[in-house]
Coordinates of C-alpha atoms and ligand atoms in Angstrom, one line a residue:
M1 CA 45.5 -9.1 24.6
L2 CA 45.9 -10.0 28.1
R3 CA 44.9 -7.4 30.7
L4 CA 45.5 -7.0 34.5
W5 CA 42.5 -8.2 35.6
G6 CA 43.6 -11.4 37.3
E7 CA 41.2 -14.2 38.8
Y8 CA 38.7 -11.1 40.4
E9 CA 37.5 -10.9 37.1
L10 CA 36.2 -14.4 37.0
E11 CA 34.9 -13.9 40.3
K12 CA 33.0 -11.0 40.5
N13 CA 33.0 -9.8 36.9
A14 CA 33.5 -6.1 38.6
F15 CA 36.4 -4.0 37.7
I16 CA 34.9 -0.9 39.5
Q17 CA 31.9 -0.2 41.4
L18 CA 31.3 2.9 42.5
D19 CA 29.1 2.7 46.0
N20 CA 27.0 5.1 47.3
V21 CA 29.4 8.2 46.5
T22 CA 28.7 11.7 47.8
K23 CA 30.1 14.8 46.6
E24 CA 29.2 18.2 48.2
Y25 CA 30.6 21.7 47.1
P26 CA 29.7 24.5 48.4
G27 CA 25.5 25.1 47.9
V28 CA 25.4 22.3 45.2
V29 CA 25.3 18.5 45.9
A30 CA 27.1 17.2 42.6
L31 CA 26.3 13.3 43.3
N32 CA 24.5 12.1 45.8
K33 CA 24.7 8.3 46.9
V34 CA 25.6 7.3 43.3
S35 CA 26.1 3.7 42.8
F36 CA 27.1 1.3 40.0
T37 CA 29.6 -1.1 38.4
I38 CA 31.9 -1.2 35.3
T39 CA 32.3 -4.7 34.1
P40 CA 35.6 -5.8 32.1
N41 CA 34.7 -5.7 28.1
D42 CA 32.2 -2.8 28.4
I43 CA 31.7 0.3 26.8
H44 CA 29.8 2.3 29.5
A45 CA 27.8 5.3 28.1
L46 CA 27.6 8.2 31.1
V47 CA 24.6 10.4 30.2
G48 CA 22.5 13.2 31.9
E49 CA 22.1 17.1 31.8
N50 CA 24.8 20.3 32.1
G51 CA 25.6 20.0 35.7
A52 CA 24.2 16.3 36.1
G53 CA 27.6 15.5 37.8
K54 CA 29.4 13.3 34.9
S55 CA 32.6 14.9 34.8
T56 CA 33.0 14.9 38.7
I57 CA 32.4 10.7 38.7
I58 CA 35.5 11.5 35.9
K59 CA 37.6 13.1 38.2
I60 CA 36.9 11.0 41.0
L61 CA 37.9 7.8 39.5
G62 CA 41.1 10.1 38.1
G63 CA 42.0 10.9 41.4
L64 CA 41.8 14.8 41.1
E65 CA 38.6 15.1 43.4
R66 CA 37.5 13.0 46.8
P67 CA 34.3 11.9 47.4
S68 CA 32.8 13.6 50.4
S69 CA 31.3 9.8 50.9
G70 CA 30.8 6.3 49.8
T71 CA 33.3 3.9 48.6
L72 CA 35.4 2.9 45.3
R73 CA 35.7 -0.7 44.8
V74 CA 38.7 -1.6 42.4
R75 CA 39.4 -5.0 41.3
G76 CA 37.6 -5.6 45.0
K77 CA 39.8 -3.7 46.8
D78 CA 37.8 -1.0 48.9
Y79 CA 38.9 2.7 48.3
K80 CA 37.9 6.4 50.1
Y81 CA 39.1 8.2 47.3
L82 CA 42.4 7.4 44.6
T83 CA 45.7 10.1 44.0
P84 CA 46.4 10.2 40.4
K85 CA 49.0 8.1 41.0
L86 CA 47.2 5.6 42.3
S87 CA 44.5 5.8 39.9
Q88 CA 47.1 5.6 37.1
E89 CA 48.7 2.5 39.1
L90 CA 45.3 0.6 39.2
G91 CA 45.2 1.3 35.2
I92 CA 42.8 4.1 35.1
A93 CA 43.5 6.5 32.2
V94 CA 41.4 9.6 32.0
I95 CA 40.8 11.6 28.8
H96 CA 39.9 14.7 29.8
Q97 CA 38.0 17.3 27.4
E98 CA 41.2 19.8 27.4
L99 CA 43.7 17.6 25.7
M100 CA 47.0 17.2 27.7
I101 CA 49.6 17.2 24.8
L102 CA 53.0 19.5 24.6
P103 CA 52.7 20.8 21.4
E104 CA 56.4 21.1 21.3
L105 CA 57.6 17.8 22.0
S106 CA 57.5 15.0 19.3
V107 CA 54.5 12.5 19.0
A108 CA 56.7 9.8 20.4
E109 CA 57.8 12.0 23.9
N110 CA 53.8 12.7 23.9
L111 CA 53.1 9.1 23.7
F112 CA 55.8 8.3 26.5
L113 CA 55.5 11.4 28.6
G114 CA 56.4 10.4 32.0
Q115 CA 57.2 7.0 31.1
V116 CA 60.8 7.7 29.2
P117 CA 63.9 7.5 31.4
R118 CA 66.8 10.2 31.4
F119 CA 69.2 8.6 29.1
V120 CA 67.7 7.0 26.3
N121 CA 68.1 5.1 23.1
W122 CA 65.9 7.8 21.0
S123 CA 65.1 5.2 18.0
S124 CA 64.1 2.3 20.0
V125 CA 61.9 5.1 21.5
Y126 CA 60.3 5.7 18.0
E127 CA 60.3 2.2 17.0
R128 CA 57.9 1.4 20.0
A129 CA 55.7 4.5 19.4
Q130 CA 55.3 3.8 15.6
T131 CA 54.4 -0.1 17.1
I132 CA 51.8 1.7 18.7
L133 CA 51.0 3.8 16.0
R134 CA 50.2 0.8 13.8
R135 CA 48.5 -1.2 16.4
L136 CA 45.8 1.4 16.3
G137 CA 45.6 2.1 12.8
L138 CA 47.3 5.5 13.2
D139 CA 50.2 4.6 10.3
D140 CA 49.9 8.3 8.9
I141 CA 52.0 9.6 12.2
N142 CA 55.0 10.5 12.3
P143 CA 56.6 9.8 16.1
K144 CA 59.4 12.2 15.6
Q145 CA 56.6 15.0 14.1
P146 CA 55.9 17.9 17.0
A147 CA 52.7 16.9 18.1
G148 CA 51.7 20.7 17.6
E149 CA 51.7 19.9 13.8
L150 CA 48.9 16.8 14.6
T151 CA 45.2 17.9 14.3
V152 CA 42.9 18.1 17.4
A153 CA 41.3 14.1 16.5
Q154 CA 44.9 12.9 16.1
Q155 CA 46.0 14.7 19.6
Q156 CA 43.2 13.0 20.7
M157 CA 43.8 9.3 19.1
I158 CA 47.8 10.0 20.6
E159 CA 46.2 10.2 24.1
I160 CA 44.4 7.3 23.9
A161 CA 47.8 5.5 22.2
R162 CA 49.3 7.0 25.8
A163 CA 46.6 4.8 27.7
V164 CA 47.3 1.6 25.6
S165 CA 51.2 2.2 26.1
R166 CA 50.3 2.4 30.2
N167 CA 48.0 -1.3 29.4
A168 CA 45.2 1.0 30.6
S169 CA 42.2 -1.3 31.7
L170 CA 39.6 1.5 32.0
L171 CA 39.8 4.4 29.4
I172 CA 37.4 7.2 30.1
L173 CA 36.6 9.8 28.1
D174 CA 35.2 12.9 28.7
E175 CA 33.0 14.2 25.3
P176 CA 35.6 12.7 23.2
T177 CA 33.6 13.5 19.8
S178 CA 32.9 17.3 20.9
S179 CA 35.5 18.8 18.3
L180 CA 36.1 15.8 15.7
T181 CA 34.4 15.7 12.0
A182 CA 31.8 12.8 11.1
V183 CA 34.5 10.7 9.8
E184 CA 36.9 11.1 12.6
T185 CA 34.2 10.4 15.1
E186 CA 33.6 7.1 13.1
V187 CA 37.5 6.1 13.4
L188 CA 37.4 7.0 17.0
L189 CA 34.3 4.9 17.7
R190 CA 35.5 1.7 15.8
L191 CA 39.0 1.9 17.6
L192 CA 37.2 1.9 20.8
E193 CA 35.1 -0.7 19.9
S194 CA 38.3 -2.7 19.1
L195 CA 40.1 -1.6 22.3
R196 CA 36.7 -3.2 24.2
D197 CA 36.9 -6.6 22.4
E198 CA 40.5 -6.8 23.2
G199 CA 39.5 -6.5 27.0
T200 CA 39.4 -2.6 28.1
S201 CA 36.6 -0.9 29.8
I202 CA 35.8 2.4 28.8
I203 CA 33.7 5.0 30.1
Y204 CA 31.9 7.4 27.8
V205 CA 30.5 10.4 28.0
S206 CA 28.6 12.0 25.4
H207 CA 25.4 14.1 24.7
R208 CA 25.1 12.8 21.2
M209 CA 22.8 9.9 21.8
K210 CA 23.3 8.1 18.7
E211 CA 27.2 7.9 19.3
V212 CA 26.4 6.4 22.8
F213 CA 23.3 3.9 21.2
D214 CA 26.6 3.1 18.1
I215 CA 28.5 1.5 20.8
C216 CA 27.8 1.6 24.2
N217 CA 27.2 -1.5 25.9
T218 CA 25.6 -0.2 29.3
I219 CA 24.0 3.5 29.7
T220 CA 24.1 5.3 33.6
V221 CA 21.6 7.6 33.2
L222 CA 21.9 11.0 35.8
R223 CA 20.3 13.6 37.0
D224 CA 20.6 15.9 39.1
G225 CA 23.7 14.0 40.8
N226 CA 21.4 11.3 41.1
M227 CA 22.2 7.5 39.2
I228 CA 18.4 7.3 37.7
T229 CA 19.1 4.1 36.1
S230 CA 22.2 1.6 34.6
K231 CA 21.1 -0.8 32.5
S232 CA 22.2 -2.8 29.7
K233 CA 21.7 -0.7 25.6
D234 CA 19.2 -3.4 24.8
D235 CA 16.9 -2.8 27.5
I236 CA 16.3 0.8 26.8
S237 CA 15.6 3.1 23.6
S238 CA 16.8 6.6 23.1
G239 CA 13.9 7.9 23.9
E240 CA 13.9 6.8 26.9
V241 CA 17.3 7.5 28.0
I242 CA 16.5 11.2 27.1
Q243 CA 13.5 11.2 28.9
L244 CA 15.2 9.9 32.0
M245 CA 17.5 12.5 31.4
V246 CA 15.7 15.3 31.3
G247 CA 12.6 14.3 33.4
R248 CA 10.1 14.8 30.4
P249 CA 9.5 13.4 27.0
V250 CA 11.6 15.4 24.1
E251 CA 10.1 15.3 20.6
N252 CA 10.6 17.5 17.6
F253 CA 14.2 17.4 17.9
Y254 CA 15.1 20.0 15.3
V255 CA 11.7 22.6 14.2
R256 CA 12.5 25.1 12.5
N257 CA 9.7 27.4 12.0
Q258 CA 10.2 28.6 8.7
P259 CA 8.9 32.2 7.8
A260 CA 7.2 32.7 4.3
R261 CA 9.7 35.4 3.0
H262 CA 13.2 36.8 4.1
G263 CA 13.6 39.9 4.6
E264 CA 15.9 42.1 3.3
E265 CA 19.7 41.2 2.7
L266 CA 21.8 41.9 6.2
L267 CA 24.9 40.6 5.1
A268 CA 26.4 40.2 1.9
V269 CA 30.2 39.0 1.3
R270 CA 32.1 39.0 -1.7
D271 CA 35.0 37.1 -3.2
L272 CA 36.4 37.5 0.6
T273 CA 40.0 35.8 0.2
R274 CA 42.5 35.4 2.8
R275 CA 45.8 34.0 1.6
G276 CA 46.7 30.6 2.6
Y277 CA 43.0 30.2 4.3
F278 CA 40.0 30.9 1.9
Y279 CA 39.4 31.6 -1.2
N280 CA 37.2 33.8 -3.2
V281 CA 34.4 32.9 -0.9
S282 CA 30.7 34.5 -1.4
F283 CA 27.6 34.5 0.3
S284 CA 24.6 36.9 1.4
L285 CA 22.2 36.3 4.7
R286 CA 18.8 38.1 4.9
A287 CA 16.7 39.1 7.6
G288 CA 14.7 36.6 9.3
E289 CA 17.1 33.6 7.8
I290 CA 19.1 30.7 8.9
L291 CA 22.1 30.0 6.8
G292 CA 24.3 26.7 7.5
F293 CA 27.9 26.3 6.9
S294 CA 29.0 22.8 6.7
G295 CA 32.4 21.1 5.6
L296 CA 35.0 19.7 7.8
I297 CA 37.1 20.4 10.3
G298 CA 39.5 22.5 8.6
S299 CA 37.4 23.5 5.7
G300 CA 38.0 27.2 6.3
R301 CA 34.3 28.2 7.9
T302 CA 35.7 29.7 11.1
E303 CA 38.1 31.7 9.4
V304 CA 36.1 33.4 7.1
M305 CA 33.6 34.2 9.8
R306 CA 36.5 36.0 12.0
A307 CA 37.4 37.7 8.9
V308 CA 34.0 39.2 8.4
V309 CA 34.1 40.6 12.2
G310 CA 37.3 41.9 11.6
L311 CA 39.3 39.6 14.3
D312 CA 41.7 38.7 11.4
K313 CA 42.6 40.8 8.2
Y314 CA 41.5 39.6 4.7
T315 CA 43.3 40.0 1.2
S316 CA 40.7 41.1 -0.8
G317 CA 37.1 40.9 -1.4
E318 CA 34.2 42.6 0.0
V319 CA 31.9 42.8 3.6
V320 CA 28.7 44.5 2.8
F321 CA 26.6 45.1 6.3
N322 CA 23.3 46.2 6.2
G323 CA 23.4 48.3 3.0
S324 CA 26.8 49.7 3.5
T325 CA 30.4 48.5 2.7
W326 CA 33.0 47.8 5.0
D327 CA 36.4 48.9 4.3
K328 CA 37.7 47.1 7.1
P329 CA 35.8 45.4 9.3
T330 CA 36.6 45.7 13.2
V331 CA 35.5 44.1 16.3
A332 CA 34.4 47.2 17.8
R333 CA 32.4 48.2 14.9
S334 CA 31.0 45.2 14.2
I335 CA 29.8 44.8 18.0
N336 CA 28.4 48.2 18.0
E337 CA 26.2 47.6 14.5
G338 CA 25.0 44.3 15.8
L339 CA 27.2 41.8 14.2
I340 CA 27.7 39.2 17.1
Y341 CA 30.6 36.3 16.2
L342 CA 30.4 33.7 18.6
P343 CA 33.5 31.7 18.6
E344 CA 33.6 27.8 19.5
D345 CA 36.6 27.6 21.8
R346 CA 34.6 29.1 24.6
K347 CA 38.1 29.6 26.7
S348 CA 38.9 32.1 24.3
E349 CA 35.8 33.7 24.3
G350 CA 36.0 35.1 28.2
M351 CA 34.4 32.8 30.2
F352 CA 36.0 34.2 33.3
T353 CA 37.2 31.1 35.9
K354 CA 37.8 33.7 38.6
L355 CA 34.6 35.8 38.5
D356 CA 31.2 35.1 39.6
I357 CA 28.2 34.5 37.5
I358 CA 26.8 38.0 37.7
D359 CA 30.1 39.5 36.8
N360 CA 30.3 37.0 33.8
I361 CA 27.3 37.7 32.7
C362 CA 27.7 41.5 32.4
S363 CA 31.3 41.3 31.4
I364 CA 30.2 42.5 27.9
L365 CA 26.4 43.8 28.6
L366 CA 27.6 47.2 29.8
R367 CA 24.8 48.6 27.6
E368 CA 21.6 46.5 29.3
V369 CA 22.9 47.2 32.6
S370 CA 24.4 50.7 33.0
S371 CA 22.6 54.0 32.9
V372 CA 24.6 56.9 32.1
G373 CA 27.9 55.0 32.6
V374 CA 26.8 53.6 36.2
I375 CA 26.6 49.8 36.6
S376 CA 23.7 49.1 38.9
R377 CA 24.4 46.4 41.0
K378 CA 20.3 45.4 40.9
K379 CA 19.5 45.1 37.2
T380 CA 22.9 43.0 37.1
R381 CA 21.6 41.0 39.7
N382 CA 17.9 40.9 37.8
L383 CA 19.2 39.9 34.6
S384 CA 21.6 37.2 35.6
E385 CA 18.7 36.0 37.4
N386 CA 16.8 35.9 34.3
I387 CA 19.3 33.9 32.2
V388 CA 19.9 31.5 35.1
E389 CA 16.2 31.3 34.8
T390 CA 15.2 31.4 31.1
Y391 CA 18.3 28.4 30.7
S392 CA 17.6 26.5 33.3
L393 CA 21.3 26.4 34.6
R394 CA 22.5 24.3 37.4
L395 CA 24.5 26.2 39.8
G396 CA 25.7 27.2 43.4
G397 CA 24.0 30.8 43.4
L398 CA 25.1 33.5 41.6
K399 CA 28.4 33.8 43.8
T400 CA 29.7 30.7 42.0
K401 CA 33.2 31.2 39.8
G402 CA 33.0 30.7 36.4
G403 CA 35.6 27.8 36.8
Q404 CA 33.3 26.0 39.1
L405 CA 30.7 25.5 36.3
S406 CA 30.4 22.4 34.4
G407 CA 31.3 22.3 30.8
G408 CA 27.6 22.8 29.4
T409 CA 26.7 25.2 31.7
Q410 CA 29.6 27.9 30.6
Q411 CA 28.8 27.2 27.1
K412 CA 25.3 28.1 28.2
I413 CA 26.2 31.4 29.9
I414 CA 28.3 32.4 26.5
L415 CA 25.4 31.7 24.2
A416 CA 23.0 33.8 26.2
R417 CA 25.4 36.6 27.0
A418 CA 25.4 37.0 23.2
L419 CA 21.5 36.7 22.9
A420 CA 21.0 39.6 25.2
L421 CA 22.7 42.1 23.0
R422 CA 19.8 41.7 20.5
P423 CA 22.4 40.9 17.3
K424 CA 20.7 41.9 13.7
V425 CA 23.2 39.1 12.4
L426 CA 24.4 36.8 15.1
I427 CA 27.3 33.9 13.9
L428 CA 27.3 31.0 15.8
D429 CA 30.6 28.8 15.6
E430 CA 29.2 25.3 17.0
P431 CA 27.1 26.7 19.5
T432 CA 25.8 23.4 21.0
R433 CA 28.8 21.7 21.6
G434 CA 28.7 20.1 25.0
I435 CA 24.9 21.2 25.3
D436 CA 22.1 18.3 26.7
V437 CA 19.6 17.1 24.8
G438 CA 17.2 19.4 26.8
A439 CA 19.2 22.8 26.3
K440 CA 19.9 22.2 23.2
Q441 CA 16.0 22.5 22.4
E442 CA 15.7 25.3 24.6
I443 CA 18.4 26.7 22.2
Y444 CA 16.8 26.0 19.1
R445 CA 13.4 27.8 20.2
L446 CA 15.8 30.6 21.0
L447 CA 17.3 31.1 17.4
N448 CA 13.5 30.4 16.0
Q449 CA 12.4 33.4 18.4
L450 CA 15.1 35.3 16.8
T451 CA 15.0 35.1 13.5
E452 CA 11.1 35.7 13.9
M453 CA 12.0 39.3 15.2
G454 CA 14.3 39.6 12.1
T455 CA 17.6 38.6 12.9
G456 CA 20.0 36.7 10.4
I457 CA 21.7 33.5 11.8
I458 CA 24.6 32.0 10.4
L459 CA 25.3 28.6 11.8
I460 CA 28.7 26.5 11.5
S461 CA 28.2 23.3 12.8
S462 CA 29.7 19.7 12.6
E463 CA 26.5 17.9 13.9
L464 CA 24.8 17.6 10.4
P465 CA 21.3 16.6 11.8
E466 CA 21.8 20.1 13.8
V467 CA 22.3 21.9 10.3
L468 CA 20.1 20.2 8.3
G469 CA 17.1 20.6 10.7
L470 CA 17.7 24.4 11.5
S471 CA 19.2 25.9 8.0
D472 CA 16.9 27.8 5.3
R473 CA 20.3 27.0 3.0
I474 CA 23.3 25.6 3.3
V475 CA 26.9 26.5 2.2
V476 CA 29.2 24.0 1.9
M477 CA 33.1 24.9 2.5
R478 CA 36.3 22.2 1.8
E479 CA 39.5 23.5 1.8
G480 CA 39.0 27.0 1.9
Y481 CA 36.5 27.1 -1.1
V482 CA 32.9 27.5 -0.8
V483 CA 31.9 24.2 -2.9
G484 CA 28.2 24.1 -3.3
E485 CA 25.5 26.0 -1.8
L486 CA 22.4 23.7 -1.1
E487 CA 18.6 25.2 -0.5
R488 CA 16.6 23.3 2.5
N489 CA 14.9 20.9 0.3
Q490 CA 17.7 19.8 -1.8
A491 CA 19.8 19.0 1.2
T492 CA 20.3 15.4 2.9
E493 CA 23.3 14.5 5.0
Q494 CA 24.7 12.4 1.4
S495 CA 24.6 15.6 -1.1
V496 CA 26.1 17.5 1.7
M497 CA 28.7 15.1 2.8
D498 CA 29.3 14.4 -0.7
L499 CA 30.3 17.8 -1.3
A500 CA 32.3 18.2 2.1
I501 CA 34.2 15.7 1.5
G502 CA 34.3 15.9 -2.2
Y503 CA 33.5 12.6 -4.2
A504 CA 30.5 14.6 -5.5
V505 CA 31.4 15.1 -9.6
Ligands
ATP601 N1 35.1 22.5 41.4 C1 33.9 22.9 41.9 N2 33.3 23.7 42.7 C2 31.8 24.0 43.3 N3 30.8 23.4 42.4 C3 31.7 22.4 41.3 C4 32.5 22.7 41.5 N4 33.0 21.2 40.3 C5 32.1 21.0 39.7 N5 30.9 21.7 40.6 C6 29.2 21.9 40.3 O1 29.2 20.2 40.3 C7 28.0 20.0 39.7 C8 28.0 18.6 38.4 O2 29.3 19.2 37.6 P1 29.7 18.5 36.6 O3 31.0 19.4 35.9 O4 30.5 17.1 36.9 O5 28.5 18.2 35.5 P2 28.5 17.2 34.2 O6 27.6 16.3 34.0 O7 29.9 17.0 33.5 O8 28.0 18.7 33.1 P3 28.1 18.9 31.9 O9 27.6 17.8 30.9 O10 27.8 20.6 31.6 O11 29.8 19.1 31.2 C9 27.4 21.3 38.8 O12 26.4 22.0 39.3 C10 28.7 22.2 38.9 O13 28.3 23.7 39.0
MG602 MG1 31.3 17.7 32.2

């Protein structure tokens, strides 16, 4: 399909050029004289550690933030900054991490959000929606269906469809696969490739090197707000990219220092059922063990864990913690006795966007920082400084507000907070989503350390290499049922996926 490049493309072969773009926030230089070029037919990966400045570039291109200095050249014309409206007119479409879907409205209304006139012929709107959906291979989505009924992956597809319906020439995706299953990821990547082949440029932000090297043509590495390199994929290896991002070589990515023997049983779940969600789920966890939970999104893993810690009720079954059977688990009891659950959704997990770092860190750590009911300001500051250093958090200072932190930094703080509670059993739901490679390794090291001290860990993760690399045993769920349990030495990507999808006999 012909796009809106005009003749300029032929002359200069550049769609967008960032020229010495700087963005300063109080206390932080988020971008420091960054320059690079996006050409047509380019899937351009933007990679870098948490806080490196990736989302800031996206906000600038989407017109949400203005550069402090520098120039944006779009199709040969110079701009000091863009507004959201101008950005859209120039053919830029941003798909943010937080999806912009109105759940009450139909798929078609979402697709043409802001484009549907007041008096419309609905049948023609549905027809147009159907055509676009079909073009993107989304035949199974009904345009009349409320968008809230769709899976996250489908909602994301609707956002892409929206961009396509507006003839966007640059599509920007900020960590698009972080909530997708392996299968959904594959579908998305192939769709992006076909859009690229039709002439759309794509900026792709991801912490997953495998994806980056799978689909990208060009890779730009940012570190601490500086552009380190911008190269064709063929001229750089993934090891080199990681080294440039982190500033040092990163080896032996998933290391599990498996203990010779696990300790006593800490948690036993027997025949747990929550009707409509999961059925007859049984598993046990010993001290010092990492038990992986694999399965497609929607297989019931999160629902099981929520019931175990008392966030949801269950219909029948038994939860035994530390040798005693819990009649009805409650959140308060779980936290008190050291059964800590870290949910996947960081917004609901109390990252207080208006509070500063110290208050965010200490909000659930009162036990650590108060003596006889008095909260010590000095202790809260020390503990926070400690956490900032241990996790190498990149921020303007302890006064920075939660909402001003990069996505990955928020995630790190939530994890650090949970670890500081010194749990007996720690249930982690997608703990490294949005976390950069260097920090991931740091987290894996901490998890190993925790198990050496006798903590039992349950790890829910959709990143197969992560589950395979870290777990001593893997429970696989499908559609609310446990469909298999694999020992570390039996588990391979193939054997886990076969169980999760249900091809195996
Ligand atoms: N509104 C703001 N006020 C102050 N500082 C901010 C604001 N927005 C971003 N920053 C800071 O700018 C830096 C770059 O953040 P950015 O969100 O671009 O990182 P990122 O590369 O997207 O990281 P991640 O991989 O964690 O998403 C960070 O240090 C962040 O704290
Ligand atoms: Mg970001």
